[in-house]
PDB file of C-alpha atoms in Angstrom:
ATOM      1  CA  MET A   1      23.111  25.887   5.588  1.00  0.00           C
ATOM      2  CA  GLN A   2      23.138  29.846   5.606  1.00  0.00           C
ATOM      3  CA  ASP A   3      24.389  30.112   2.239  1.00  0.00           C
ATOM      4  CA  ILE A   4      22.430  28.493  -0.697  1.00  0.00           C
ATOM      5  CA  SER A   5      24.518  30.006  -3.564  1.00  0.00           C
ATOM      6  CA  GLY A   6      26.430  27.703  -5.314  1.00  0.00           C
ATOM      7  CA  LYS A   7      24.936  24.526  -3.503  1.00  0.00           C
ATOM      8  CA  VAL A   8      23.331  21.740  -5.439  1.00  0.00           C
ATOM      9  CA  ALA A   9      19.627  21.095  -4.583  1.00  0.00           C
ATOM     10  CA  ALA A  10      17.511  18.125  -5.631  1.00  0.00           C
ATOM     11  CA  VAL A  11      13.784  18.594  -5.689  1.00  0.00           C
ATOM     12  CA  THR A  12      11.417  15.764  -6.210  1.00  0.00           C
ATOM     13  CA  GLY A  13       7.809  16.864  -7.452  1.00  0.00           C
ATOM     14  CA  GLY A  14       9.723  20.103  -8.568  1.00  0.00           C
ATOM     15  CA  ALA A  15       7.739  20.781 -11.958  1.00  0.00           C
ATOM     16  CA  SER A  16       4.493  22.085 -10.384  1.00  0.00           C
ATOM     17  CA  GLY A  17       2.929  23.413  -7.380  1.00  0.00           C
ATOM     18  CA  ILE A  18       5.221  24.256  -4.405  1.00  0.00           C
ATOM     19  CA  GLY A  19       7.859  22.108  -5.796  1.00  0.00           C
ATOM     20  CA  ARG A  20       7.964  24.414  -8.866  1.00  0.00           C
ATOM     21  CA  SER A  21       8.080  27.572  -6.635  1.00  0.00           C
ATOM     22  CA  LEU A  22      10.857  25.938  -4.694  1.00  0.00           C
ATOM     23  CA  VAL A  23      12.935  25.300  -7.625  1.00  0.00           C
ATOM     24  CA  LYS A  24      12.429  28.837  -8.963  1.00  0.00           C
ATOM     25  CA  GLU A  25      13.371  30.442  -5.723  1.00  0.00           C
ATOM     26  CA  LEU A  26      16.334  28.061  -5.140  1.00  0.00           C
ATOM     27  CA  LEU A  27      17.693  29.344  -8.686  1.00  0.00           C
ATOM     28  CA  LYS A  28      17.137  33.000  -7.547  1.00  0.00           C
ATOM     29  CA  ALA A  29      19.228  32.382  -4.705  1.00  0.00           C
ATOM     30  CA  GLY A  30      22.043  31.081  -6.852  1.00  0.00           C
ATOM     31  CA  ALA A  31      21.665  27.303  -6.286  1.00  0.00           C
ATOM     32  CA  LYS A  32      22.120  24.526  -9.049  1.00  0.00           C
ATOM     33  CA  VAL A  33      18.800  22.768  -9.054  1.00  0.00           C
ATOM     34  CA  VAL A  34      18.128  19.060 -10.309  1.00  0.00           C
ATOM     35  CA  ILE A  35      14.213  18.326 -10.663  1.00  0.00           C
ATOM     36  CA  GLY A  36      12.790  14.858 -10.378  1.00  0.00           C
ATOM     37  CA  ASP A  37       9.403  14.741 -11.478  1.00  0.00           C
ATOM     38  CA  VAL A  38       6.850  12.042 -12.598  1.00  0.00           C
ATOM     39  CA  GLU A  39       5.154  14.117 -15.347  1.00  0.00           C
ATOM     40  CA  GLN A  40       7.517  14.575 -18.365  1.00  0.00           C
ATOM     41  CA  SER A  41       5.331  17.262 -20.053  1.00  0.00           C
ATOM     42  CA  ALA A  42       5.353  19.398 -16.842  1.00  0.00           C
ATOM     43  CA  LEU A  43       9.086  18.682 -16.394  1.00  0.00           C
ATOM     44  CA  ASP A  44       9.992  20.136 -19.767  1.00  0.00           C
ATOM     45  CA  LYS A  45       7.910  22.949 -19.537  1.00  0.00           C
ATOM     46  CA  VAL A  46       9.437  24.149 -16.304  1.00  0.00           C
ATOM     47  CA  LEU A  47      12.895  23.484 -17.370  1.00  0.00           C
ATOM     48  CA  ALA A  48      12.369  25.748 -20.604  1.00  0.00           C
ATOM     49  CA  GLU A  49      10.665  28.323 -18.340  1.00  0.00           C
ATOM     50  CA  PHE A  50      13.569  28.345 -15.757  1.00  0.00           C
ATOM     51  CA  ALA A  51      16.383  28.053 -18.152  1.00  0.00           C
ATOM     52  CA  ASP A  52      17.386  31.893 -18.022  1.00  0.00           C
ATOM     53  CA  LEU A  53      17.328  31.974 -14.076  1.00  0.00           C
ATOM     54  CA  GLY A  54      20.125  29.615 -13.520  1.00  0.00           C
ATOM     55  CA  GLU A  55      21.612  26.105 -13.692  1.00  0.00           C
ATOM     56  CA  VAL A  56      18.716  23.669 -13.827  1.00  0.00           C
ATOM     57  CA  THR A  57      18.300  20.364 -15.284  1.00  0.00           C
ATOM     58  CA  GLY A  58      15.921  17.477 -14.689  1.00  0.00           C
ATOM     59  CA  THR A  59      14.888  13.932 -15.219  1.00  0.00           C
ATOM     60  CA  THR A  60      11.665  11.881 -14.641  1.00  0.00           C
ATOM     61  CA  ALA A  61      11.509  10.222 -11.298  1.00  0.00           C
ATOM     62  CA  ASP A  62       8.724   8.161  -9.688  1.00  0.00           C
ATOM     63  CA  VAL A  63       9.319   8.414  -6.149  1.00  0.00           C
ATOM     64  CA  SER A  64       7.240   5.353  -5.060  1.00  0.00           C
ATOM     65  CA  SER A  65      10.038   3.214  -6.738  1.00  0.00           C
ATOM     66  CA  LEU A  66      13.541   2.562  -5.175  1.00  0.00           C
ATOM     67  CA  ASP A  67      15.271   2.081  -8.491  1.00  0.00           C
ATOM     68  CA  SER A  68      13.678   5.247  -9.964  1.00  0.00           C
ATOM     69  CA  VAL A  69      14.806   7.248  -6.743  1.00  0.00           C
ATOM     70  CA  THR A  70      18.114   5.793  -7.157  1.00  0.00           C
ATOM     71  CA  ALA A  71      18.626   6.705 -10.850  1.00  0.00           C
ATOM     72  CA  PHE A  72      17.430  10.236 -10.016  1.00  0.00           C
ATOM     73  CA  ALA A  73      20.094  10.332  -7.223  1.00  0.00           C
ATOM     74  CA  ASP A  74      22.591   8.934  -9.855  1.00  0.00           C
ATOM     75  CA  PHE A  75      21.465  11.585 -12.143  1.00  0.00           C
ATOM     76  CA  VAL A  76      22.343  14.211  -9.624  1.00  0.00           C
ATOM     77  CA  TYR A  77      25.810  12.972  -8.740  1.00  0.00           C
ATOM     78  CA  ASP A  78      26.760  12.476 -12.462  1.00  0.00           C
ATOM     79  CA  GLN A  79      25.719  16.145 -13.063  1.00  0.00           C
ATOM     80  CA  HIS A  80      27.314  17.635 -10.292  1.00  0.00           C
ATOM     81  CA  GLY A  81      29.114  15.277  -7.917  1.00  0.00           C
ATOM     82  CA  ALA A  82      27.090  16.237  -5.033  1.00  0.00           C
ATOM     83  CA  CYS A  83      23.991  17.203  -3.260  1.00  0.00           C
ATOM     84  CA  HIS A  84      23.727  19.577  -0.494  1.00  0.00           C
ATOM     85  CA  LEU A  85      19.958  20.229  -0.046  1.00  0.00           C
ATOM     86  CA  LEU A  86      17.403  17.416  -0.602  1.00  0.00           C
ATOM     87  CA  PHE A  87      13.646  18.520  -0.924  1.00  0.00           C
ATOM     88  CA  ASN A  88      11.455  15.302  -0.524  1.00  0.00           C
ATOM     89  CA  ASN A  89       8.533  17.206  -1.888  1.00  0.00           C
ATOM     90  CA  ALA A  90       6.517  15.049  -4.105  1.00  0.00           C
ATOM     91  CA  GLY A  91       2.969  14.205  -2.937  1.00  0.00           C
ATOM     92  CA  VAL A  92      -0.270  13.078  -4.145  1.00  0.00           C
ATOM     93  CA  ALA A  93      -3.948  12.534  -2.376  1.00  0.00           C
ATOM     94  CA  ALA A  94      -6.838  10.324  -2.519  1.00  0.00           C
ATOM     95  CA  PRO A  95     -10.679  11.245  -2.407  1.00  0.00           C
ATOM     96  CA  SER A  96     -12.074  12.346   0.835  1.00  0.00           C
ATOM     97  CA  ALA A  97     -13.859   9.196   2.466  1.00  0.00           C
ATOM     98  CA  ASN A  98     -14.597   7.349   5.622  1.00  0.00           C
ATOM     99  CA  VAL A  99     -11.763   5.175   6.403  1.00  0.00           C
ATOM    100  CA  TRP A 100     -14.084   1.983   5.778  1.00  0.00           C
ATOM    101  CA  GLU A 101     -14.717   3.420   2.200  1.00  0.00           C
ATOM    102  CA  THR A 102     -11.200   3.688   1.194  1.00  0.00           C
ATOM    103  CA  THR A 103      -9.780   1.104  -0.826  1.00  0.00           C
ATOM    104  CA  PRO A 104      -6.473  -0.913  -0.883  1.00  0.00           C
ATOM    105  CA  ASN A 105      -5.166   0.984  -3.711  1.00  0.00           C
ATOM    106  CA  ASP A 106      -5.907   4.420  -2.062  1.00  0.00           C
ATOM    107  CA  TRP A 107      -3.412   3.411   0.738  1.00  0.00           C
ATOM    108  CA  ALA A 108      -0.729   1.550  -1.520  1.00  0.00           C
ATOM    109  CA  TRP A 109      -0.625   4.753  -3.871  1.00  0.00           C
ATOM    110  CA  VAL A 110      -0.710   7.494  -1.512  1.00  0.00           C
ATOM    111  CA  HIS A 111       1.724   5.747   1.266  1.00  0.00           C
ATOM    112  CA  GLY A 112       3.912   4.731  -1.713  1.00  0.00           C
ATOM    113  CA  VAL A 113       4.581   8.351  -2.862  1.00  0.00           C
ATOM    114  CA  ASN A 114       4.063  10.390   0.323  1.00  0.00           C
ATOM    115  CA  VAL A 115       5.702   7.813   2.847  1.00  0.00           C
ATOM    116  CA  MET A 116       7.983   5.711   0.960  1.00  0.00           C
ATOM    117  CA  GLY A 117       8.885   8.497  -1.458  1.00  0.00           C
ATOM    118  CA  VAL A 118      10.534  10.249   1.574  1.00  0.00           C
ATOM    119  CA  VAL A 119      12.137   6.969   3.096  1.00  0.00           C
ATOM    120  CA  TYR A 120      13.588   6.123  -0.396  1.00  0.00           C
ATOM    121  CA  GLY A 121      14.948   9.714  -0.713  1.00  0.00           C
ATOM    122  CA  ILE A 122      16.719   9.467   2.455  1.00  0.00           C
ATOM    123  CA  GLN A 123      17.972   5.998   2.047  1.00  0.00           C
ATOM    124  CA  VAL A 124      19.257   6.847  -1.317  1.00  0.00           C
ATOM    125  CA  PHE A 125      20.798  10.443  -0.927  1.00  0.00           C
ATOM    126  CA  VAL A 126      21.521  10.840   2.845  1.00  0.00           C
ATOM    127  CA  PRO A 127      24.517   8.092   3.008  1.00  0.00           C
ATOM    128  CA  ARG A 128      26.264   9.993  -0.013  1.00  0.00           C
ATOM    129  CA  MET A 129      25.764  13.231   1.552  1.00  0.00           C
ATOM    130  CA  ILE A 130      27.002  12.098   4.924  1.00  0.00           C
ATOM    131  CA  ALA A 131      30.094  10.664   3.167  1.00  0.00           C
ATOM    132  CA  SER A 132      30.845  13.691   1.202  1.00  0.00           C
ATOM    133  CA  GLY A 133      31.769  15.481   4.822  1.00  0.00           C
ATOM    134  CA  GLN A 134      30.012  18.588   3.617  1.00  0.00           C
ATOM    135  CA  PRO A 135      27.269  20.501   5.116  1.00  0.00           C
ATOM    136  CA  GLY A 136      23.774  19.602   3.867  1.00  0.00           C
ATOM    137  CA  HIS A 137      20.071  19.770   4.629  1.00  0.00           C
ATOM    138  CA  VAL A 138      17.205  17.498   3.908  1.00  0.00           C
ATOM    139  CA  ILE A 139      13.862  19.203   3.788  1.00  0.00           C
ATOM    140  CA  ASN A 140      10.589  16.817   3.773  1.00  0.00           C
ATOM    141  CA  THR A 141       7.334  18.346   2.906  1.00  0.00           C
ATOM    142  CA  SER A 142       4.627  17.423   5.314  1.00  0.00           C
ATOM    143  CA  SER A 143       1.208  18.929   5.727  1.00  0.00           C
ATOM    144  CA  GLY A 144      -0.747  20.306   8.844  1.00  0.00           C
ATOM    145  CA  ASP A 145      -3.374  17.872   7.851  1.00  0.00           C
ATOM    146  CA  GLY A 146      -1.846  14.886   9.616  1.00  0.00           C
ATOM    147  CA  GLY A 147       1.193  16.458  10.961  1.00  0.00           C
ATOM    148  CA  ILE A 148      -0.485  18.951  13.260  1.00  0.00           C
ATOM    149  CA  SER A 149      -4.164  17.644  13.154  1.00  0.00           C
ATOM    150  CA  PRO A 150      -5.775  15.582  10.659  1.00  0.00           C
ATOM    151  CA  LEU A 151      -9.017  16.223   8.877  1.00  0.00           C
ATOM    152  CA  PRO A 152     -11.113  13.485   9.607  1.00  0.00           C
ATOM    153  CA  TYR A 153     -12.322  12.678   6.049  1.00  0.00           C
ATOM    154  CA  GLN A 154      -8.719  12.482   4.779  1.00  0.00           C
ATOM    155  CA  SER A 155      -7.575   9.536   6.644  1.00  0.00           C
ATOM    156  CA  VAL A 156      -5.270   8.241   3.842  1.00  0.00           C
ATOM    157  CA  TYR A 157      -3.590  11.663   3.013  1.00  0.00           C
ATOM    158  CA  ALA A 158      -3.532  12.761   6.703  1.00  0.00           C
ATOM    159  CA  SER A 159      -1.697   9.598   7.890  1.00  0.00           C
ATOM    160  CA  SER A 160       0.797   9.750   5.244  1.00  0.00           C
ATOM    161  CA  LYS A 161       1.846  13.146   6.329  1.00  0.00           C
ATOM    162  CA  ALA A 162       1.717  12.257  10.079  1.00  0.00           C
ATOM    163  CA  ALA A 163       4.252   9.587   9.047  1.00  0.00           C
ATOM    164  CA  VAL A 164       6.406  12.182   7.246  1.00  0.00           C
ATOM    165  CA  SER A 165       6.331  14.210  10.395  1.00  0.00           C
ATOM    166  CA  CYS A 166       7.558  11.212  12.539  1.00  0.00           C
ATOM    167  CA  ILE A 167      10.203  10.277  10.107  1.00  0.00           C
ATOM    168  CA  THR A 168      11.873  13.630   9.822  1.00  0.00           C
ATOM    169  CA  GLU A 169      11.847  14.034  13.676  1.00  0.00           C
ATOM    170  CA  CYS A 170      13.753  10.900  13.878  1.00  0.00           C
ATOM    171  CA  LEU A 171      15.916  11.640  10.889  1.00  0.00           C
ATOM    172  CA  SER A 172      16.968  14.904  12.563  1.00  0.00           C
ATOM    173  CA  ALA A 173      17.907  13.460  15.964  1.00  0.00           C
ATOM    174  CA  GLN A 174      19.900  10.528  14.346  1.00  0.00           C
ATOM    175  CA  LEU A 175      21.879  13.116  12.100  1.00  0.00           C
ATOM    176  CA  GLN A 176      22.596  15.060  15.192  1.00  0.00           C
ATOM    177  CA  SER A 177      23.533  12.058  17.231  1.00  0.00           C
ATOM    178  CA  GLU A 178      25.585  10.500  14.610  1.00  0.00           C
ATOM    179  CA  GLY A 179      27.685  13.710  14.511  1.00  0.00           C
ATOM    180  CA  THR A 180      27.032  14.304  10.625  1.00  0.00           C
ATOM    181  CA  GLN A 181      27.241  17.588   8.845  1.00  0.00           C
ATOM    182  CA  LEU A 182      23.274  17.390   7.937  1.00  0.00           C
ATOM    183  CA  GLY A 183      20.323  18.783   9.295  1.00  0.00           C
ATOM    184  CA  ALA A 184      16.737  18.113   8.417  1.00  0.00           C
ATOM    185  CA  SER A 185      13.517  20.043   8.741  1.00  0.00           C
ATOM    186  CA  ILE A 186       9.997  19.369   8.112  1.00  0.00           C
ATOM    187  CA  PHE A 187       8.129  21.690   5.916  1.00  0.00           C
ATOM    188  CA  TYR A 188       4.548  22.423   6.472  1.00  0.00           C
ATOM    189  CA  PRO A 189       3.052  24.224   3.442  1.00  0.00           C
ATOM    190  CA  SER A 190       0.987  26.942   5.261  1.00  0.00           C
ATOM    191  CA  GLY A 191      -0.352  30.453   5.340  1.00  0.00           C
ATOM    192  CA  GLY A 192      -3.484  30.149   3.652  1.00  0.00           C
ATOM    193  CA  LEU A 193      -5.259  27.648   0.896  1.00  0.00           C
ATOM    194  CA  LEU A 194      -2.873  26.107  -1.474  1.00  0.00           C
ATOM    195  CA  ASP A 195      -3.743  26.130  -5.106  1.00  0.00           C
ATOM    196  CA  THR A 196      -1.568  23.394  -6.352  1.00  0.00           C
ATOM    197  CA  GLY A 197      -1.780  20.031  -8.052  1.00  0.00           C
ATOM    198  CA  ILE A 198      -2.556  18.045  -4.963  1.00  0.00           C
ATOM    199  CA  TRP A 199      -6.048  18.792  -5.857  1.00  0.00           C
ATOM    200  CA  THR A 200      -5.721  16.903  -9.417  1.00  0.00           C
ATOM    201  CA  THR A 201      -3.174  14.091  -8.505  1.00  0.00           C
ATOM    202  CA  ASP A 202      -5.317  11.491 -10.248  1.00  0.00           C
ATOM    203  CA  ARG A 203      -3.760  12.638 -13.475  1.00  0.00           C
ATOM    204  CA  ASN A 204      -0.587  10.792 -12.448  1.00  0.00           C
ATOM    205  CA  ARG A 205      -2.140   7.859 -10.580  1.00  0.00           C
ATOM    206  CA  PRO A 206      -0.739   4.648 -12.168  1.00  0.00           C
ATOM    207  CA  GLU A 207      -3.492   2.134 -13.788  1.00  0.00           C
ATOM    208  CA  ASP A 208      -2.482  -0.593 -11.600  1.00  0.00           C
ATOM    209  CA  LEU A 209      -3.416   1.298  -8.598  1.00  0.00           C
ATOM    210  CA  ALA A 210      -6.719   2.620  -9.865  1.00  0.00           C
ATOM    211  CA  ARG A 211      -9.400   3.050  -7.247  1.00  0.00           C
ATOM    212  CA  GLU A 212     -11.337  -0.049  -6.950  1.00  0.00           C
ATOM    213  CA  LYS A 213     -14.640   1.687  -6.638  1.00  0.00           C
ATOM    214  CA  PRO A 214     -16.225   4.879  -8.031  1.00  0.00           C
ATOM    215  CA  TYR A 215     -15.977   7.928  -6.027  1.00  0.00           C
ATOM    216  CA  ASP A 216     -17.480  11.392  -6.128  1.00  0.00           C
ATOM    217  CA  PRO A 217     -15.651  14.114  -8.020  1.00  0.00           C
ATOM    218  CA  VAL A 218     -12.607  15.474  -6.228  1.00  0.00           C
ATOM    219  CA  PRO A 219     -13.494  19.329  -5.068  1.00  0.00           C
ATOM    220  CA  THR A 220     -11.579  21.894  -6.605  1.00  0.00           C
ATOM    221  CA  VAL A 221      -9.906  24.791  -4.768  1.00  0.00           C
ATOM    222  CA  GLN A 222     -13.042  26.859  -5.406  1.00  0.00           C
ATOM    223  CA  ASP A 223     -15.421  24.295  -3.893  1.00  0.00           C
ATOM    224  CA  PHE A 224     -13.340  23.984  -0.783  1.00  0.00           C
ATOM    225  CA  GLN A 225     -13.299  27.922  -0.482  1.00  0.00           C
ATOM    226  CA  VAL A 226     -17.334  27.803  -0.797  1.00  0.00           C
ATOM    227  CA  ALA A 227     -17.458  25.030   1.836  1.00  0.00           C
ATOM    228  CA  ALA A 228     -15.357  27.064   4.182  1.00  0.00           C
ATOM    229  CA  GLU A 229     -17.359  29.944   3.978  1.00  0.00           C
ATOM    230  CA  ALA A 230     -20.566  28.135   4.509  1.00  0.00           C
ATOM    231  CA  ALA A 231     -18.930  26.966   7.639  1.00  0.00           C
ATOM    232  CA  GLY A 232     -18.272  30.606   8.415  1.00  0.00           C
ATOM    233  CA  MET A 233     -14.498  30.401   7.422  1.00  0.00           C
ATOM    234  CA  THR A 234     -12.550  32.741   4.961  1.00  0.00           C
ATOM    235  CA  LEU A 235      -9.597  31.199   3.590  1.00  0.00           C
ATOM    236  CA  GLU A 236      -6.926  33.305   1.413  1.00  0.00           C
ATOM    237  CA  VAL A 237      -4.908  31.791  -1.159  1.00  0.00           C
ATOM    238  CA  GLN A 238      -1.229  31.658  -0.346  1.00  0.00           C
ATOM    239  CA  ASP A 239       1.097  32.837  -2.885  1.00  0.00           C
ATOM    240  CA  LEU A 240       3.427  29.803  -3.444  1.00  0.00           C
ATOM    241  CA  ASP A 241       6.437  31.656  -4.459  1.00  0.00           C
ATOM    242  CA  GLU A 242       6.329  33.635  -1.215  1.00  0.00           C
ATOM    243  CA  LEU A 243       5.773  30.123   0.388  1.00  0.00           C
ATOM    244  CA  ALA A 244       8.987  28.857  -1.183  1.00  0.00           C
ATOM    245  CA  ARG A 245      10.979  31.868  -0.025  1.00  0.00           C
ATOM    246  CA  TYR A 246       9.759  31.549   3.304  1.00  0.00           C
ATOM    247  CA  CYS A 247      10.941  27.806   3.337  1.00  0.00           C
ATOM    248  CA  LEU A 248      14.453  28.678   2.167  1.00  0.00           C
ATOM    249  CA  GLY A 249      14.520  31.285   5.047  1.00  0.00           C
ATOM    250  CA  GLY A 250      13.913  28.498   7.481  1.00  0.00           C
ATOM    251  CA  VAL A 251      16.524  26.320   6.020  1.00  0.00           C
ATOM    252  CA  ARG A 252      18.891  29.200   6.216  1.00  0.00           C
ATOM    253  CA  GLU A 253      18.224  29.763   9.955  1.00  0.00           C
ATOM    254  CA  GLY A 254      18.303  26.077  10.589  1.00  0.00           C
ATOM    255  CA  ARG A 255      14.733  25.617  11.676  1.00  0.00           C
ATOM    256  CA  PHE A 256      13.295  22.282  12.191  1.00  0.00           C
ATOM    257  CA  VAL A 257       9.775  23.300  11.819  1.00  0.00           C
ATOM    258  CA  ILE A 258       9.145  25.373   8.871  1.00  0.00           C
ATOM    259  CA  MET A 259       5.647  26.815   9.065  1.00  0.00           C
ATOM    260  CA  ILE A 260       4.009  30.140   8.511  1.00  0.00           C
ATOM    261  CA  GLY A 261       1.995  31.029  11.874  1.00  0.00           C
ATOM    262  CA  VAL A 262       3.550  28.147  13.596  1.00  0.00           C
ATOM    263  CA  GLU A 263       2.334  29.808  16.747  1.00  0.00           C
ATOM    264  CA  ASP A 264      -1.324  28.749  15.682  1.00  0.00           C
ATOM    265  CA  ALA A 265      -0.046  24.983  15.543  1.00  0.00           C
ATOM    266  CA  GLU A 266       1.130  25.171  19.062  1.00  0.00           C
ATOM    267  CA  ALA A 267      -2.294  26.525  20.106  1.00  0.00           C
ATOM    268  CA  THR A 268      -3.815  23.360  18.287  1.00  0.00           C
ATOM    269  CA  LEU A 269      -1.355  20.815  19.525  1.00  0.00           C
ATOM    270  CA  GLN A 270      -1.870  22.222  23.097  1.00  0.00           C
ATOM    271  CA  GLN A 271      -5.895  21.638  22.573  1.00  0.00           C
ATOM    272  CA  ARG A 272      -5.235  18.231  21.207  1.00  0.00           C
ATOM    273  CA  ALA A 273      -2.830  17.369  24.128  1.00  0.00           C
ATOM    274  CA  GLN A 274      -5.647  18.348  26.387  1.00  0.00           C
ATOM    275  CA  ARG A 275      -8.355  16.244  24.858  1.00  0.00           C
ATOM    276  CA  ILE A 276      -5.794  13.391  25.103  1.00  0.00           C
ATOM    277  CA  GLY A 277      -5.169  14.042  28.741  1.00  0.00           C
ATOM    278  CA  ARG A 278      -8.948  13.666  29.236  1.00  0.00           C
ATOM    279  CA  ALA A 279      -8.926  10.389  27.150  1.00  0.00           C
ATOM    280  CA  GLU A 280     -11.164  12.121  24.354  1.00  0.00           C
ATOM    281  CA  LEU A 281     -11.014  12.160  20.676  1.00  0.00           C
ATOM    282  CA  PRO A 282      -8.364  14.891  19.780  1.00  0.00           C
ATOM    283  CA  ILE A 283     -10.139  16.141  16.668  1.00  0.00           C
ATOM    284  CA  ASP A 284     -12.624  18.771  17.040  1.00  0.00           C
ATOM    285  CA  GLN A 285     -14.941  17.811  14.406  1.00  0.00           C
ATOM    286  CA  ALA A 286     -17.049  20.975  14.753  1.00  0.00           C
ATOM    287  CA  GLU A 287     -14.188  23.166  13.364  1.00  0.00           C
ATOM    288  CA  ILE A 288     -14.007  21.384  10.067  1.00  0.00           C
ATOM    289  CA  PRO A 289     -15.709  22.130   7.177  1.00  0.00           C
ATOM    290  CA  GLN A 290     -17.430  18.839   5.482  1.00  0.00           C
ATOM    291  CA  LEU A 291     -17.324  18.617   1.606  1.00  0.00           C
TER     292      LEU A 291
END
């Protein structure tokens, strides 16, 4: 997908954070963009803000609901009759906790959005994209936390992102083996600390999936920076627009893994493989700042 100009792109979670920057850079590249987002106020704001950048529309979409994702796809195809770029980007997170202190609703909510949101996006969009016979690409947003090496206190979130990595690898292999015109990439937001809405996702947590027991306040980006510094680490904040441009560059080049500093991931995975080969715990807890 070397030429993005004139292509139709659907972006879930496109009204804030990384999704918002993806929408912005897609429009600047000449794409026609359709946003699906669960947050109506944020959606209205970004549609007004980006109206002069190009052709952008949007509708509310809850990616944890198959019916809602289907309605989003119908909206995209009613608007443009095609989808060439699908960004399964929406994501949420639960509070840090030991596995035995997480709750059923933590798992139901986070995996419902992060895992099933990707699955539903693939199931609803990809058959139509294949049937069109046109080149296309699916980009699934994962995380180095889970996709590369999990933070031990983020079991709910990390396991969901590990699942996204596995799903995307299978998807890419299947799209190739079936001889389709589609490709797939896994996008690991990277390059530094990410100041996005993932830190405050409780604002969109449904009442019926509220946490069953109290939890400590969720740390802010600033809290995380302080904790990292206390552990001897300095974390730079990554510019999200720059990150989005990097992602689109990876799509143009047809890279399966899109990640700033991917060579560091290679080193991490080699260390994990060595520990696994010794039948040891792959996680090096000494390197993880604890909040």
